[in-house]
Tab-separated table of C-alpha atoms in Angstrom:
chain	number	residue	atom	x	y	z
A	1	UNK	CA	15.125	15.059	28.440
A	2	UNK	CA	18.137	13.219	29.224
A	3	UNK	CA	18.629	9.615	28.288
A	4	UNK	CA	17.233	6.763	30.719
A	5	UNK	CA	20.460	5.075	31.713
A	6	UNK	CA	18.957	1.910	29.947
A	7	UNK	CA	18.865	3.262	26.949
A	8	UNK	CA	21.236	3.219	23.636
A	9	UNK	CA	23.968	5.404	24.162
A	10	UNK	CA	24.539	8.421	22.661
A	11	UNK	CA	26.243	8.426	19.117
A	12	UNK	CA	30.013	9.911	19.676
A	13	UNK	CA	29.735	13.305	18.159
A	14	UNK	CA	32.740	14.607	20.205
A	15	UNK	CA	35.276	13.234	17.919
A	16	UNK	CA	34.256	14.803	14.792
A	17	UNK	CA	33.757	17.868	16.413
A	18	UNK	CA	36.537	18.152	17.770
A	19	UNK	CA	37.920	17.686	14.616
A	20	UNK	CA	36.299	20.399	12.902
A	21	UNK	CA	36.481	22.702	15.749
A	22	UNK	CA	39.984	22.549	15.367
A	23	UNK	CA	40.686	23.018	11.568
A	24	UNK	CA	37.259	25.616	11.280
A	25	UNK	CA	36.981	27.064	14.767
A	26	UNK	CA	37.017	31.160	14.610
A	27	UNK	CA	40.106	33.066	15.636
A	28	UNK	CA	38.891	34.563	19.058
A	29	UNK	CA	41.199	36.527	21.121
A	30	UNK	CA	39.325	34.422	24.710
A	31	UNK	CA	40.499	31.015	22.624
A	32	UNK	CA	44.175	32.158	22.011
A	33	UNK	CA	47.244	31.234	24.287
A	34	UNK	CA	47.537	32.910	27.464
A	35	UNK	CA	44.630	34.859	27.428
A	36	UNK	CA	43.984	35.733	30.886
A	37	UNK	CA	41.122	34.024	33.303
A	38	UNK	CA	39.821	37.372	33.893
A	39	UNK	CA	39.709	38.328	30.285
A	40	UNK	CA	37.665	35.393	30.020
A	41	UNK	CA	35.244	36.153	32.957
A	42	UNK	CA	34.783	39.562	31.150
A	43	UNK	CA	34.838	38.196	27.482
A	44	UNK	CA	32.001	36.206	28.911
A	45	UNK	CA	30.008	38.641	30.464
A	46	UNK	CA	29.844	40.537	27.779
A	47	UNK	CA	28.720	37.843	25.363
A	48	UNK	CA	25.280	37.337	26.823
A	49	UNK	CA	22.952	38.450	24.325
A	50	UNK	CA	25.494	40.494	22.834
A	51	UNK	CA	27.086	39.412	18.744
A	52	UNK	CA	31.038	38.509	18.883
A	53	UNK	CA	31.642	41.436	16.339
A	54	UNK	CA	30.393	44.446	19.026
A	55	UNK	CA	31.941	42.393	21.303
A	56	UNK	CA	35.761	42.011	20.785
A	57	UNK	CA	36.640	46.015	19.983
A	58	UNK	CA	34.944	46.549	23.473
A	59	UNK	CA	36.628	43.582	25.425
A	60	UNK	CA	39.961	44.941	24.151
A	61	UNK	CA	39.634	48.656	25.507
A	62	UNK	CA	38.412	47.041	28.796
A	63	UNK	CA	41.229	45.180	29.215
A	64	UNK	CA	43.270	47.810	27.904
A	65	UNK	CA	42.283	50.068	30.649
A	66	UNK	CA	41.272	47.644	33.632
A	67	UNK	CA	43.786	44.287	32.873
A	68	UNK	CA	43.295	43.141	36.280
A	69	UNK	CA	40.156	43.037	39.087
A	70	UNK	CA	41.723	45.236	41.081
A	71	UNK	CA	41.772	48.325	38.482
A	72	UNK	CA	38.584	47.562	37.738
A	73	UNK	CA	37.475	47.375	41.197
A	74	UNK	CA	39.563	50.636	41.962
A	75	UNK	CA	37.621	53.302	39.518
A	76	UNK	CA	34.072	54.085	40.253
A	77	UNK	CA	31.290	51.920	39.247
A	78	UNK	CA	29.937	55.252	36.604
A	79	UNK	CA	33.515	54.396	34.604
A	80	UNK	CA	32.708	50.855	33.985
A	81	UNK	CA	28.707	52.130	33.168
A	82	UNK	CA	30.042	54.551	30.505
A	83	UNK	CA	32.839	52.031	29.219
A	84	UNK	CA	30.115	49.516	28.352
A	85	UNK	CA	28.845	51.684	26.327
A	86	UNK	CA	26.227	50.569	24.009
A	87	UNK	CA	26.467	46.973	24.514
A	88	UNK	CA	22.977	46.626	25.885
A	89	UNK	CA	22.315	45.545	29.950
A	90	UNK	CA	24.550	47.896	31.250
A	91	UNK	CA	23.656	45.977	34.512
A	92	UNK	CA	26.424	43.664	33.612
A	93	UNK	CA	28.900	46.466	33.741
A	94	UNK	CA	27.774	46.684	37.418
A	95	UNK	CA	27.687	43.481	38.257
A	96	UNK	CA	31.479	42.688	36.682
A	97	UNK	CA	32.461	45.767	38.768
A	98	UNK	CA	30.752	43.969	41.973
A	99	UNK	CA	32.478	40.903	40.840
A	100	UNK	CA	35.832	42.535	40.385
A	101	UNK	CA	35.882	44.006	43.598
A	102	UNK	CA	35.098	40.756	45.349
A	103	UNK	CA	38.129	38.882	43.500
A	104	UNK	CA	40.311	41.624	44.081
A	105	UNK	CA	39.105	41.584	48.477
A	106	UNK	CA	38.501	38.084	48.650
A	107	UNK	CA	40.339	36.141	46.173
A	108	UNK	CA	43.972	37.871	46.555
A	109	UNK	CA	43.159	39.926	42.182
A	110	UNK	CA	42.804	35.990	40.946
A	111	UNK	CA	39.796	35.158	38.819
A	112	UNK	CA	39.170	31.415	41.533
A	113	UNK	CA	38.745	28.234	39.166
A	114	UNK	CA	36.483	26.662	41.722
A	115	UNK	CA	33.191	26.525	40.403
A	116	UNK	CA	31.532	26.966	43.341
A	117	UNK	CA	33.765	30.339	44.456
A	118	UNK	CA	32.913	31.492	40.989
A	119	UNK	CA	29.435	31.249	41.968
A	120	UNK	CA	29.693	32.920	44.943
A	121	UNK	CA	30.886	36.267	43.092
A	122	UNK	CA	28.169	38.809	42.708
A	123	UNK	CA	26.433	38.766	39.497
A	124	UNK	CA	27.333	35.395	38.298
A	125	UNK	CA	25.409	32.612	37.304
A	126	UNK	CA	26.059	28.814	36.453
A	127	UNK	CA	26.573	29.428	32.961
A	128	UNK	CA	29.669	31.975	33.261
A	129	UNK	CA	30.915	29.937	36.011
A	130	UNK	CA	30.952	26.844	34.216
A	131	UNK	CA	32.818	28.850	31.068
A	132	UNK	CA	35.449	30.209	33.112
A	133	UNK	CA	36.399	26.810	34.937
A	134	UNK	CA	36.594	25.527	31.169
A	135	UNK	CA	37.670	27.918	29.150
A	136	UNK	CA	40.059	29.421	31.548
A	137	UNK	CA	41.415	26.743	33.347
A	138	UNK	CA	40.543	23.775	31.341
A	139	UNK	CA	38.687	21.903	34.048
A	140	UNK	CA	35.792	19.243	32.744
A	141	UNK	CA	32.658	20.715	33.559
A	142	UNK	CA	29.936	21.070	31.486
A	143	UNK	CA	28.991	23.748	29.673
A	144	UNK	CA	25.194	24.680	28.215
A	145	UNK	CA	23.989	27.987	26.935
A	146	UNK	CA	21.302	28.269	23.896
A	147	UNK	CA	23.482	27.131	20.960
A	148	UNK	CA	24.441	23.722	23.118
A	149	UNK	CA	20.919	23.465	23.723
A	150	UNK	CA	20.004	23.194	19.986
A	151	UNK	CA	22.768	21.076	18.999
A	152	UNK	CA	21.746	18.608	21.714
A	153	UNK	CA	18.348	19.009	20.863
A	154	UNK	CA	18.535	18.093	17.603
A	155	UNK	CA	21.669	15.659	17.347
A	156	UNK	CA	20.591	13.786	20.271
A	157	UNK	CA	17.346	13.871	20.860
A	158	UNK	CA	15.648	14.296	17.358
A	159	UNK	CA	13.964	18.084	18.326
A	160	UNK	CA	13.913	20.864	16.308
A	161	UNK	CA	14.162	22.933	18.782
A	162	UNK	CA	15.265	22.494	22.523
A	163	UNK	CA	11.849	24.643	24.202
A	164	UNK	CA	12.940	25.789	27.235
A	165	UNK	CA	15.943	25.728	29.158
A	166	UNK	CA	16.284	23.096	31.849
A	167	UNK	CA	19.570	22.823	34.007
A	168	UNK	CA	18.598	19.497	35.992
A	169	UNK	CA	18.151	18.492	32.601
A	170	UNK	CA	20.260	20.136	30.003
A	171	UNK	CA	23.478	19.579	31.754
A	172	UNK	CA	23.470	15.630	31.993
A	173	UNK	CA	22.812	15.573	28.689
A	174	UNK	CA	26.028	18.023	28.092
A	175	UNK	CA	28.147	15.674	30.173
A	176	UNK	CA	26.877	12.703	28.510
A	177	UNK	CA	29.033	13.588	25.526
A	178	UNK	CA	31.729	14.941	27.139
A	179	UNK	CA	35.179	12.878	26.864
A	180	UNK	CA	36.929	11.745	29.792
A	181	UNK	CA	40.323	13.737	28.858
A	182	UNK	CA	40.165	17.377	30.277
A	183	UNK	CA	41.378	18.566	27.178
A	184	UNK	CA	39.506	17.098	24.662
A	185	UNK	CA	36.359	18.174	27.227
A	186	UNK	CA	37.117	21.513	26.765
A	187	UNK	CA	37.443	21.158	23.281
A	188	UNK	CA	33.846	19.673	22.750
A	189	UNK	CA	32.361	22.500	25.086
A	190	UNK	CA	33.578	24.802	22.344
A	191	UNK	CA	33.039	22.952	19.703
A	192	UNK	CA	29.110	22.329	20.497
A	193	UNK	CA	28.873	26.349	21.245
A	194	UNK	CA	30.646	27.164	17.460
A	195	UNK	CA	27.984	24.595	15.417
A	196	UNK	CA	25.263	26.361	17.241
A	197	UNK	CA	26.562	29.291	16.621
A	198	UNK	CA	27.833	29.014	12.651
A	199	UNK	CA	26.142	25.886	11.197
A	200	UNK	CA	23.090	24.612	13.646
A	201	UNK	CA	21.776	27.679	13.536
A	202	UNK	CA	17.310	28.646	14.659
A	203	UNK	CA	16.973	29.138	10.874
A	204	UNK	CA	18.015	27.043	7.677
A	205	UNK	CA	21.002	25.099	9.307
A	206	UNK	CA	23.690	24.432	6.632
A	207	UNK	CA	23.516	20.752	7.492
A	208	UNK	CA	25.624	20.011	4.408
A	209	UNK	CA	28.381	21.419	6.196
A	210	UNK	CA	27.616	20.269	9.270
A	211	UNK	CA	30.227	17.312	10.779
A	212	UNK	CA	27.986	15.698	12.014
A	213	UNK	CA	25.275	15.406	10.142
A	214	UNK	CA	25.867	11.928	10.064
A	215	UNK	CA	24.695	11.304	13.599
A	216	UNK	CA	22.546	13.935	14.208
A	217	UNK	CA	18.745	12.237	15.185
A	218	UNK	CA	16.278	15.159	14.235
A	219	UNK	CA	18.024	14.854	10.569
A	220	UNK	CA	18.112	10.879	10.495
A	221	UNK	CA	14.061	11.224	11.591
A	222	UNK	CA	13.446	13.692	8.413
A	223	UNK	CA	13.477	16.983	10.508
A	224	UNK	CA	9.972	16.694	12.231
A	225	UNK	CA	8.331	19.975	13.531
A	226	UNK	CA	8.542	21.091	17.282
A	227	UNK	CA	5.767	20.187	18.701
A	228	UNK	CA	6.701	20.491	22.471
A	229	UNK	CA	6.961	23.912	24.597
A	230	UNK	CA	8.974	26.101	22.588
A	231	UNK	CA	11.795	28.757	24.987
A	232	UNK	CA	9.904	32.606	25.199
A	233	UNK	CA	11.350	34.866	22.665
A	234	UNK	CA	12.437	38.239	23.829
A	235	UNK	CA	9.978	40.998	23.145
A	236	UNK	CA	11.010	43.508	20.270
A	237	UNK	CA	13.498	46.242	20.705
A	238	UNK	CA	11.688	48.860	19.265
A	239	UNK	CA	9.342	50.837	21.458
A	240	UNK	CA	10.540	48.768	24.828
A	241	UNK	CA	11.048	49.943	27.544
A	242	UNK	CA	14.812	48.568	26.942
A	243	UNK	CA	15.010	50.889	24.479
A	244	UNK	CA	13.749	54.158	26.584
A	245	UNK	CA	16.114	52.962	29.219
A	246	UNK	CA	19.058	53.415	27.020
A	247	UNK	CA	18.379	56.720	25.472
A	248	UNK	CA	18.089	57.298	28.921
A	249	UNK	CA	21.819	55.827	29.639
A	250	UNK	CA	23.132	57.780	26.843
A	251	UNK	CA	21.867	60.699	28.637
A	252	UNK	CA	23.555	60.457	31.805
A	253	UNK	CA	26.834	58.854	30.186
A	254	UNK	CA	27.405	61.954	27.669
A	255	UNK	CA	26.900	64.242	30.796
A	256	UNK	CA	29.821	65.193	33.329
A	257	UNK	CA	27.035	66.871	35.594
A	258	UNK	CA	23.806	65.506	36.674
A	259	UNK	CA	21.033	65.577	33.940
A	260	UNK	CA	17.708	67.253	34.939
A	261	UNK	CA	14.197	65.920	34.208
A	262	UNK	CA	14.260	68.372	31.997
A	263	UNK	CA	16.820	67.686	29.801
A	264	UNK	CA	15.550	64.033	29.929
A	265	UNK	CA	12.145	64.543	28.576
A	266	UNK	CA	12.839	64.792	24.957
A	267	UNK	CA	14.722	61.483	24.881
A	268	UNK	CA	11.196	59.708	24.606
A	269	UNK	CA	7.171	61.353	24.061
A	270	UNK	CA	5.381	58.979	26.131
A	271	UNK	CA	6.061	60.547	29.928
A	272	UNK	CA	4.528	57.103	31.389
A	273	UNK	CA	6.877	54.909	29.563
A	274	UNK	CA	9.872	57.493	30.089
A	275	UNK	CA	9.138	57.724	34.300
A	276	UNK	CA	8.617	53.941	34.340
A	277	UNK	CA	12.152	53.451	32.583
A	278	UNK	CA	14.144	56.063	34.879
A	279	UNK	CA	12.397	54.625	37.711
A	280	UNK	CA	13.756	50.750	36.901
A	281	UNK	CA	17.371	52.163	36.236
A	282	UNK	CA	17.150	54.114	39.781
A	283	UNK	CA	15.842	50.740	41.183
A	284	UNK	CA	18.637	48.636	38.976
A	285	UNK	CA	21.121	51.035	40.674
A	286	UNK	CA	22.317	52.361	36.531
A	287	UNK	CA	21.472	55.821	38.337
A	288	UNK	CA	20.924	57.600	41.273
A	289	UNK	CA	19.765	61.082	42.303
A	290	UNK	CA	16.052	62.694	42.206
A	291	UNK	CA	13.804	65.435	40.736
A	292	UNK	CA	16.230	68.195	42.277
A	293	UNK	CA	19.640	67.299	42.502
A	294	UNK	CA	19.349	66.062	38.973
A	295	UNK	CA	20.563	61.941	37.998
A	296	UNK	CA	23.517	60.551	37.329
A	297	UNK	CA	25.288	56.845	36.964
A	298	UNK	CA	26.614	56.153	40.161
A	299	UNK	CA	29.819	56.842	41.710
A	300	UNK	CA	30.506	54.050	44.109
């Protein structure tokens, strides 16, 4: 929970991360010069759940061959399905095409700064609206996903782990670190998300290398166990219905022509399982079509 406002004040651990961000911090193309807002909004999308190493090679053919809203927005919705590829939720593909069409109607082909206009755009949530006002336009805002949580967690509130997430909660405590210069803001948004990411990591966090380690409350209290509610995991890949639902998606994206039940039977034994996955991407709108015209991704 967030600090009473009677209480000690938070150890500054924005200036030595900031500090390390900026001598250690990864070579990203969404953190270089001039990348575009709407590389961003796309980097980001794509980043949920996803590793940075499947990410980047698919962020650069998507920008490659939609560098603006408005190309995205002008090709069918089935391009940007089969473009995503294997990234895994292919309903983000949708909902950036959704979102791309909007900026390109409603927002003259300019990713808004505004977090609420963000917001507003179909498919996004306070998280990627909150990066993309940051890390595209440098405003102060700030920004939580799990690896914040963690950090903050631990370096502030002496948890090993942050249980679940809680927004009324988890961003006060965000801003309560946050420096008053827009810049070094920014900055310190990153720099939580990169320790989370490299060094305060779930497992065995390399606190020796940590900067700081120093400050950080769950290590000063001799790293007591979680005993609190602890965030759901995800269920296992293998034998999901998340993973019926994509052999299912690499179906329909290998084929020019719509694919018959037929043809989709073999992809999986159990014919429960298999109908109850078509059925969710036909609801999800991934596909469209029926028993005798055959399914497909859709077309617009």
């Amino acid at each position: 929970m967030p600090r009473p406002q009677d209480a000690t004040p938070a150890p500054d651990i924005a200036t030595p991360l900031i500090a390390w961000f900026r001598a250690e911090a990864r070579d990203l193309p969404w953190r270089r010069a001039g990348f575009p807002a709407w590389g961003t909004l796309v980097s980001e999308i794509m980043l949920q759940q996803t590793q940075v190493a499947r990410v980047i090679p698919r962020l650069e053919a998507w920008l490659t061959r939609w560098p603006t809203p408005a190309d995205l927005a002008a090709s069918p919705p089935a391009d940007a399905v089969r473009a995503w590829d294997r990234l895994g939720y292919p309903r983000r593909a949708l909902a950036l095409h959704a979102a791309a069409t909007a900026i390109a109607e409603q927002h003259a082909n300019v990713v808004p700064r505004d977090v609420a206009a963000l917001l507003a755009l179909p498919g996004i949530g306070d998280y990627t609206a909150r990066a993309v006002a940051v890390f595209a336009y440098g405003d102060r805002h700030p920004v939580v996903d799990v690896n914040v949580r963690r950090v903050l967690a631990r370096a502030l509130l002496g948890q090993g782990e942050p249980g679940p997430a809680k927004v009324k909660q988890d961003l006060p405590l965000m801003e309560s670190v946050l420096p008053d210069d827009r810049d070094d803001a920014a900055a310190t948004n990153a720099a939580v998300m990169e320790l989370g990411a490299l060094v305060c990591v779930a497992r065995s966090p390399a606190c020796d290398a940590c900067p700081i380690a120093d400050r950080c409350a769950w290590r000063a209290a001799g790293y007591p166990e979680h005993e609190g509610p602890r965030a759901p995991k995800q269920a296992k890949f293998a034998g999901s219905d998340r993973q019926v639902r994509g052999l299912i998606m690499a179906e329909l994206r290998a084929s020019d022509v719509p694919v018959t039940r037929d043809e989709i039977e073999p992809v999986w034994p159990d014919a429960e399982q298999r109908d109850r996955a078509l059925a969710s991407l036909l609801r999800d709108g991934l596909a469209v079509g029926d028993d005798a015209s055959g399914y497909r991704l859709p077309e617009g």
